[in-house]
Amino acid sequence: MAYWLMKCEPSAYSIDNLEKDDCSSWEGVRNYQARNFMRDKMQIGDLALFYHSNAEPSGVAGVMKISRAGYPDHFAFDAEHKYFDARSTPDKPLWYMVDVAFVAKFAKILPLQQIKAEPRLTGIMVAQQGSRLSIQPISEEHFKVICELSGLKKI
DNA sequence: GCCAACGTTGGC
DNA sequence: GCCAACGTTGGC
């Protein structure tokens, strides 16, 4: 059982969208490191923080659960789609995605500023300067501290 | 909207 | 395989 932090711009897809949909694919990741995490490491049942990037404020918005492990991102095969990539084919997929399921929405966004200010979260990847990785592993301890700070009692 | 930090591309 | 140019991310 592993823990993750996954970024998305809420203008594209937010925790509210996921709560409404209950379940969603997490397509469009076009970074090799992030892809490797999804393809090789993420397992059904893993918990992930939903991080709103480029937002007001940016921060953790809620919790979700991996409901399907890595599988080829078929949006890369569709020439009409914005995530199209000619280098990826059904035979030799280049990009992967997972499915996520809604677990909880925080009463309030936990802003990045507060994450940076919390001593128990020292060293967390999302607070590093210039951290752009959209799929990040996170320790169980950091995960729990963030849930606690957000007032979430129980997953 | 600015721009620093970072990842990727491609010429050589 | 180096590295400059370019594109993207994301906080501010």
PDB file of C-alpha atoms (C1' of nucleotides) in Angstrom:
ATOM      1  CA  MET A   1       0.000   0.000   0.000  1.00  0.00           C
ATOM      2  CA  ALA A   2       1.532   3.240  -1.166  1.00  0.00           C
ATOM      3  CA  TYR A   3       0.605   6.902  -0.930  1.00  0.00           C
ATOM      4  CA  TRP A   4       0.709   9.507  -3.673  1.00  0.00           C
ATOM      5  CA  LEU A   5       0.124  13.151  -4.474  1.00  0.00           C
ATOM      6  CA  MET A   6      -1.415  13.913  -7.864  1.00  0.00           C
ATOM      7  CA  LYS A   7      -1.652  17.382  -9.354  1.00  0.00           C
ATOM      8  CA  CYS A   8      -4.303  18.797 -11.588  1.00  0.00           C
ATOM      9  CA  GLU A   9      -5.392  22.277 -12.467  1.00  0.00           C
ATOM     10  CA  PRO A  10      -8.911  22.634 -11.064  1.00  0.00           C
ATOM     11  CA  SER A  11      -9.890  24.686 -14.101  1.00  0.00           C
ATOM     12  CA  ALA A  12      -9.387  21.441 -16.039  1.00  0.00           C
ATOM     13  CA  TYR A  13     -10.608  18.954 -13.427  1.00  0.00           C
ATOM     14  CA  SER A  14     -11.200  19.545  -9.723  1.00  0.00           C
ATOM     15  CA  ILE A  15     -12.074  17.601  -6.584  1.00  0.00           C
ATOM     16  CA  ASP A  16     -15.664  18.751  -7.126  1.00  0.00           C
ATOM     17  CA  ASN A  17     -15.693  17.149 -10.555  1.00  0.00           C
ATOM     18  CA  LEU A  18     -14.366  13.918  -9.082  1.00  0.00           C
ATOM     19  CA  GLU A  19     -16.917  13.954  -6.275  1.00  0.00           C
ATOM     20  CA  LYS A  20     -19.663  14.292  -8.863  1.00  0.00           C
ATOM     21  CA  ASP A  21     -18.195  11.641 -11.176  1.00  0.00           C
ATOM     22  CA  ASP A  22     -17.254   9.351  -8.281  1.00  0.00           C
ATOM     23  CA  CYS A  23     -14.624   7.755 -10.523  1.00  0.00           C
ATOM     24  CA  SER A  24     -12.411   9.035 -13.328  1.00  0.00           C
ATOM     25  CA  SER A  25      -9.467   8.164 -15.507  1.00  0.00           C
ATOM     26  CA  TRP A  26      -6.314  10.233 -14.931  1.00  0.00           C
ATOM     27  CA  GLU A  27      -5.126  10.763 -18.490  1.00  0.00           C
ATOM     28  CA  GLY A  28      -2.799  13.204 -20.149  1.00  0.00           C
ATOM     29  CA  VAL A  29       0.314  12.732 -18.033  1.00  0.00           C
ATOM     30  CA  ARG A  30       3.199  13.345 -20.442  1.00  0.00           C
ATOM     31  CA  ASN A  31       6.209  13.106 -18.199  1.00  0.00           C
ATOM     32  CA  TYR A  32       8.315   9.968 -18.036  1.00  0.00           C
ATOM     33  CA  GLN A  33       8.913   9.949 -14.317  1.00  0.00           C
ATOM     34  CA  ALA A  34       5.232  10.420 -13.574  1.00  0.00           C
ATOM     35  CA  ARG A  35       4.343   7.789 -16.169  1.00  0.00           C
ATOM     36  CA  ASN A  36       6.690   5.281 -14.564  1.00  0.00           C
ATOM     37  CA  PHE A  37       4.980   5.744 -11.222  1.00  0.00           C
ATOM     38  CA  MET A  38       1.571   5.099 -12.771  1.00  0.00           C
ATOM     39  CA  ARG A  39       2.708   2.233 -14.975  1.00  0.00           C
ATOM     40  CA  ASP A  40       4.955   0.424 -12.503  1.00  0.00           C
ATOM     41  CA  LYS A  41       4.149   1.413  -8.952  1.00  0.00           C
ATOM     42  CA  MET A  42       0.544   2.412  -8.426  1.00  0.00           C
ATOM     43  CA  GLN A  43      -1.716  -0.337  -7.149  1.00  0.00           C
ATOM     44  CA  ILE A  44      -5.427  -0.642  -6.635  1.00  0.00           C
ATOM     45  CA  GLY A  45      -6.269   0.644  -3.180  1.00  0.00           C
ATOM     46  CA  ASP A  46      -3.381   3.096  -2.943  1.00  0.00           C
ATOM     47  CA  LEU A  47      -4.479   6.437  -1.534  1.00  0.00           C
ATOM     48  CA  ALA A  48      -3.665   9.718  -3.242  1.00  0.00           C
ATOM     49  CA  LEU A  49      -3.957  13.385  -2.358  1.00  0.00           C
ATOM     50  CA  PHE A  50      -5.716  15.476  -4.990  1.00  0.00           C
ATOM     51  CA  TYR A  51      -3.583  18.598  -5.385  1.00  0.00           C
ATOM     52  CA  HIS A  52      -4.975  21.692  -7.090  1.00  0.00           C
ATOM     53  CA  SER A  53      -2.181  23.413  -8.999  1.00  0.00           C
ATOM     54  CA  ASN A  54      -2.320  26.852 -10.565  1.00  0.00           C
ATOM     55  CA  ALA A  55      -5.234  27.545  -8.262  1.00  0.00           C
ATOM     56  CA  GLU A  56      -6.439  30.106  -5.783  1.00  0.00           C
ATOM     57  CA  PRO A  57      -5.130  28.886  -3.493  1.00  0.00           C
ATOM     58  CA  SER A  58      -2.965  26.031  -4.701  1.00  0.00           C
ATOM     59  CA  GLY A  59      -3.017  23.118  -2.281  1.00  0.00           C
ATOM     60  CA  VAL A  60      -4.437  19.755  -1.350  1.00  0.00           C
ATOM     61  CA  ALA A  61      -8.173  19.537  -1.962  1.00  0.00           C
ATOM     62  CA  GLY A  62      -9.028  15.997  -0.941  1.00  0.00           C
ATOM     63  CA  VAL A  63      -8.304  12.312  -1.035  1.00  0.00           C
ATOM     64  CA  MET A  64      -8.874   9.677  -3.682  1.00  0.00           C
ATOM     65  CA  LYS A  65      -8.138   6.026  -4.167  1.00  0.00           C
ATOM     66  CA  ILE A  66      -6.513   4.246  -7.087  1.00  0.00           C
ATOM     67  CA  SER A  67      -9.289   2.118  -8.550  1.00  0.00           C
ATOM     68  CA  ARG A  68      -7.399   0.745 -11.544  1.00  0.00           C
ATOM     69  CA  ALA A  69      -3.652   0.214 -11.906  1.00  0.00           C
ATOM     70  CA  GLY A  70      -1.655   1.542 -14.867  1.00  0.00           C
ATOM     71  CA  TYR A  71      -2.960   0.891 -18.379  1.00  0.00           C
ATOM     72  CA  PRO A  72      -2.248   2.540 -21.755  1.00  0.00           C
ATOM     73  CA  ASP A  73      -3.487   6.110 -22.140  1.00  0.00           C
ATOM     74  CA  HIS A  74      -5.665   5.621 -25.215  1.00  0.00           C
ATOM     75  CA  PHE A  75      -6.170   9.357 -25.622  1.00  0.00           C
ATOM     76  CA  ALA A  76      -2.649   9.351 -27.078  1.00  0.00           C
ATOM     77  CA  PHE A  77      -3.944   7.220 -29.986  1.00  0.00           C
ATOM     78  CA  ASP A  78      -6.656   9.681 -31.019  1.00  0.00           C
ATOM     79  CA  ALA A  79      -5.360  12.119 -33.631  1.00  0.00           C
ATOM     80  CA  GLU A  80      -8.224  14.490 -32.853  1.00  0.00           C
ATOM     81  CA  HIS A  81      -7.485  14.628 -29.140  1.00  0.00           C
ATOM     82  CA  LYS A  82      -5.301  17.172 -27.415  1.00  0.00           C
ATOM     83  CA  TYR A  83      -3.370  14.369 -25.723  1.00  0.00           C
ATOM     84  CA  PHE A  84      -2.546  12.736 -29.060  1.00  0.00           C
ATOM     85  CA  ASP A  85       1.034  11.548 -29.452  1.00  0.00           C
ATOM     86  CA  ALA A  86       1.959   9.789 -32.699  1.00  0.00           C
ATOM     87  CA  ARG A  87       4.822   7.972 -30.995  1.00  0.00           C
ATOM     88  CA  SER A  88       2.357   5.996 -28.862  1.00  0.00           C
ATOM     89  CA  THR A  89       0.502   3.093 -30.463  1.00  0.00           C
ATOM     90  CA  PRO A  90      -1.756   0.343 -29.087  1.00  0.00           C
ATOM     91  CA  ASP A  91       1.037  -2.128 -29.836  1.00  0.00           C
ATOM     92  CA  LYS A  92       3.693  -0.048 -28.128  1.00  0.00           C
ATOM     93  CA  PRO A  93       2.020   2.404 -25.782  1.00  0.00           C
ATOM     94  CA  LEU A  94       4.220   5.248 -24.640  1.00  0.00           C
ATOM     95  CA  TRP A  95       1.900   6.813 -22.085  1.00  0.00           C
ATOM     96  CA  TYR A  96      -0.094   5.281 -19.256  1.00  0.00           C
ATOM     97  CA  MET A  97      -2.884   6.311 -16.944  1.00  0.00           C
ATOM     98  CA  VAL A  98      -4.739   5.022 -13.902  1.00  0.00           C
ATOM     99  CA  ASP A  99      -8.307   5.323 -12.659  1.00  0.00           C
ATOM    100  CA  VAL A 100      -9.104   7.121  -9.428  1.00  0.00           C
ATOM    101  CA  ALA A 101     -12.134   7.055  -7.155  1.00  0.00           C
ATOM    102  CA  PHE A 102     -13.368   9.827  -4.895  1.00  0.00           C
ATOM    103  CA  VAL A 103     -12.775   9.289  -1.175  1.00  0.00           C
ATOM    104  CA  ALA A 104     -13.109  12.640   0.563  1.00  0.00           C
ATOM    105  CA  LYS A 105     -13.102  16.361  -0.025  1.00  0.00           C
ATOM    106  CA  PHE A 106     -11.379  18.553   2.544  1.00  0.00           C
ATOM    107  CA  ALA A 107     -13.617  21.124   4.220  1.00  0.00           C
ATOM    108  CA  LYS A 108     -11.019  23.677   3.139  1.00  0.00           C
ATOM    109  CA  ILE A 109      -8.129  23.490   0.699  1.00  0.00           C
ATOM    110  CA  LEU A 110      -4.901  22.907   2.589  1.00  0.00           C
ATOM    111  CA  PRO A 111      -2.773  25.634   0.988  1.00  0.00           C
ATOM    112  CA  LEU A 112       0.797  25.045  -0.101  1.00  0.00           C
ATOM    113  CA  GLN A 113       1.854  27.813   2.247  1.00  0.00           C
ATOM    114  CA  GLN A 114       0.544  25.843   5.213  1.00  0.00           C
ATOM    115  CA  ILE A 115       2.261  22.675   3.996  1.00  0.00           C
ATOM    116  CA  LYS A 116       5.538  24.574   3.822  1.00  0.00           C
ATOM    117  CA  ALA A 117       5.008  25.973   7.319  1.00  0.00           C
ATOM    118  CA  GLU A 118       4.323  22.628   9.009  1.00  0.00           C
ATOM    119  CA  PRO A 119       7.461  21.212  10.681  1.00  0.00           C
ATOM    120  CA  ARG A 120       6.208  17.638  10.386  1.00  0.00           C
ATOM    121  CA  LEU A 121       6.096  18.054   6.595  1.00  0.00           C
ATOM    122  CA  THR A 122       9.704  19.124   6.228  1.00  0.00           C
ATOM    123  CA  GLY A 123      11.190  17.720   3.038  1.00  0.00           C
ATOM    124  CA  ILE A 124       7.895  16.905   1.354  1.00  0.00           C
ATOM    125  CA  MET A 125       8.386  16.898  -2.396  1.00  0.00           C
ATOM    126  CA  VAL A 126       5.541  19.211  -3.328  1.00  0.00           C
ATOM    127  CA  ALA A 127       7.072  21.982  -1.224  1.00  0.00           C
ATOM    128  CA  GLN A 128      10.493  21.778  -2.858  1.00  0.00           C
ATOM    129  CA  GLN A 129      11.353  24.750  -4.990  1.00  0.00           C
ATOM    130  CA  GLY A 130      10.591  24.124  -8.610  1.00  0.00           C
ATOM    131  CA  SER A 131       8.803  20.858  -7.962  1.00  0.00           C
ATOM    132  CA  ARG A 132       6.968  20.163 -11.204  1.00  0.00           C
ATOM    133  CA  LEU A 133       6.437  16.433 -11.014  1.00  0.00           C
ATOM    134  CA  SER A 134       2.692  15.874 -11.330  1.00  0.00           C
ATOM    135  CA  ILE A 135       2.681  12.425  -9.721  1.00  0.00           C
ATOM    136  CA  GLN A 136       4.672  12.242  -6.526  1.00  0.00           C
ATOM    137  CA  PRO A 137       5.160   9.484  -3.973  1.00  0.00           C
ATOM    138  CA  ILE A 138       4.491  10.613  -0.419  1.00  0.00           C
ATOM    139  CA  SER A 139       5.259   8.933   2.881  1.00  0.00           C
ATOM    140  CA  GLU A 140       2.471   7.485   4.982  1.00  0.00           C
ATOM    141  CA  GLU A 141       3.440   9.875   7.759  1.00  0.00           C
ATOM    142  CA  HIS A 142       3.211  12.955   5.539  1.00  0.00           C
ATOM    143  CA  PHE A 143      -0.064  11.721   4.130  1.00  0.00           C
ATOM    144  CA  LYS A 144      -1.527  11.371   7.611  1.00  0.00           C
ATOM    145  CA  VAL A 145      -0.266  14.758   8.764  1.00  0.00           C
ATOM    146  CA  ILE A 146      -1.934  16.416   5.783  1.00  0.00           C
ATOM    147  CA  CYS A 147      -5.225  14.651   6.469  1.00  0.00           C
ATOM    148  CA  GLU A 148      -4.989  15.655  10.125  1.00  0.00           C
ATOM    149  CA  LEU A 149      -4.250  19.306   9.290  1.00  0.00           C
ATOM    150  CA  SER A 150      -7.225  19.350   6.988  1.00  0.00           C
ATOM    151  CA  GLY A 151      -9.483  18.117   9.758  1.00  0.00           C
ATOM    152  CA  LEU A 152     -10.187  14.818   8.083  1.00  0.00           C
ATOM    153  CA  LYS A 153     -10.849  12.302  10.824  1.00  0.00           C
ATOM    154  CA  LYS A 154     -10.941   9.020   9.046  1.00  0.00           C
ATOM    155  CA  ILE A 155     -10.422   7.761   5.519  1.00  0.00           C
TER     156      ILE A 155
ATOM    157  C1'  DG B   1       0.866  37.543 -16.864  1.00  0.00           C
ATOM    158  C1'  DC B   2       5.665  37.059 -15.301  1.00  0.00           C
ATOM    159  C1'  DC B   3       9.374  34.212 -15.031  1.00  0.00           C
ATOM    160  C1'  DA B   4      12.375  30.647 -12.672  1.00  0.00           C
ATOM    161  C1'  DA B   5      13.024  25.991 -12.814  1.00  0.00           C
ATOM    162  C1'  DC B   6      12.882  22.124 -15.132  1.00  0.00           C
ATOM    163  C1'  DG B   7      12.241  18.495 -19.009  1.00  0.00           C
ATOM    164  C1'  DT B   8      12.737  17.523 -23.857  1.00  0.00           C
ATOM    165  C1'  DT B   9      14.481  17.992 -28.467  1.00  0.00           C
ATOM    166  C1'  DG B  10      17.675  17.968 -31.972  1.00  0.00           C
ATOM    167  C1'  DG B  11      21.955  19.664 -34.306  1.00  0.00           C
ATOM    168  C1'  DC B  12      26.478  18.629 -34.201  1.00  0.00           C
TER     169       DC B  12
ATOM    170  C1'  DG C   1      26.703  12.340 -25.679  1.00  0.00           C
ATOM    171  C1'  DC C   2      26.950  17.377 -25.168  1.00  0.00           C
ATOM    172  C1'  DC C   3      24.366  21.332 -24.688  1.00  0.00           C
ATOM    173  C1'  DA C   4      21.694  25.336 -26.568  1.00  0.00           C
ATOM    174  C1'  DA C   5      17.169  26.281 -27.735  1.00  0.00           C
ATOM    175  C1'  DC C   6      12.728  25.595 -26.835  1.00  0.00           C
ATOM    176  C1'  DG C   7       8.363  24.335 -24.437  1.00  0.00           C
ATOM    177  C1'  DT C   8       5.930  23.609 -20.108  1.00  0.00           C
ATOM    178  C1'  DT C   9       4.807  23.902 -15.269  1.00  0.00           C
ATOM    179  C1'  DG C  10       3.175  26.292 -11.597  1.00  0.00           C
ATOM    180  C1'  DG C  11       3.923  29.666  -7.689  1.00  0.00           C
ATOM    181  C1'  DC C  12       3.436  34.221  -7.158  1.00  0.00           C
TER     182       DC C  12
END
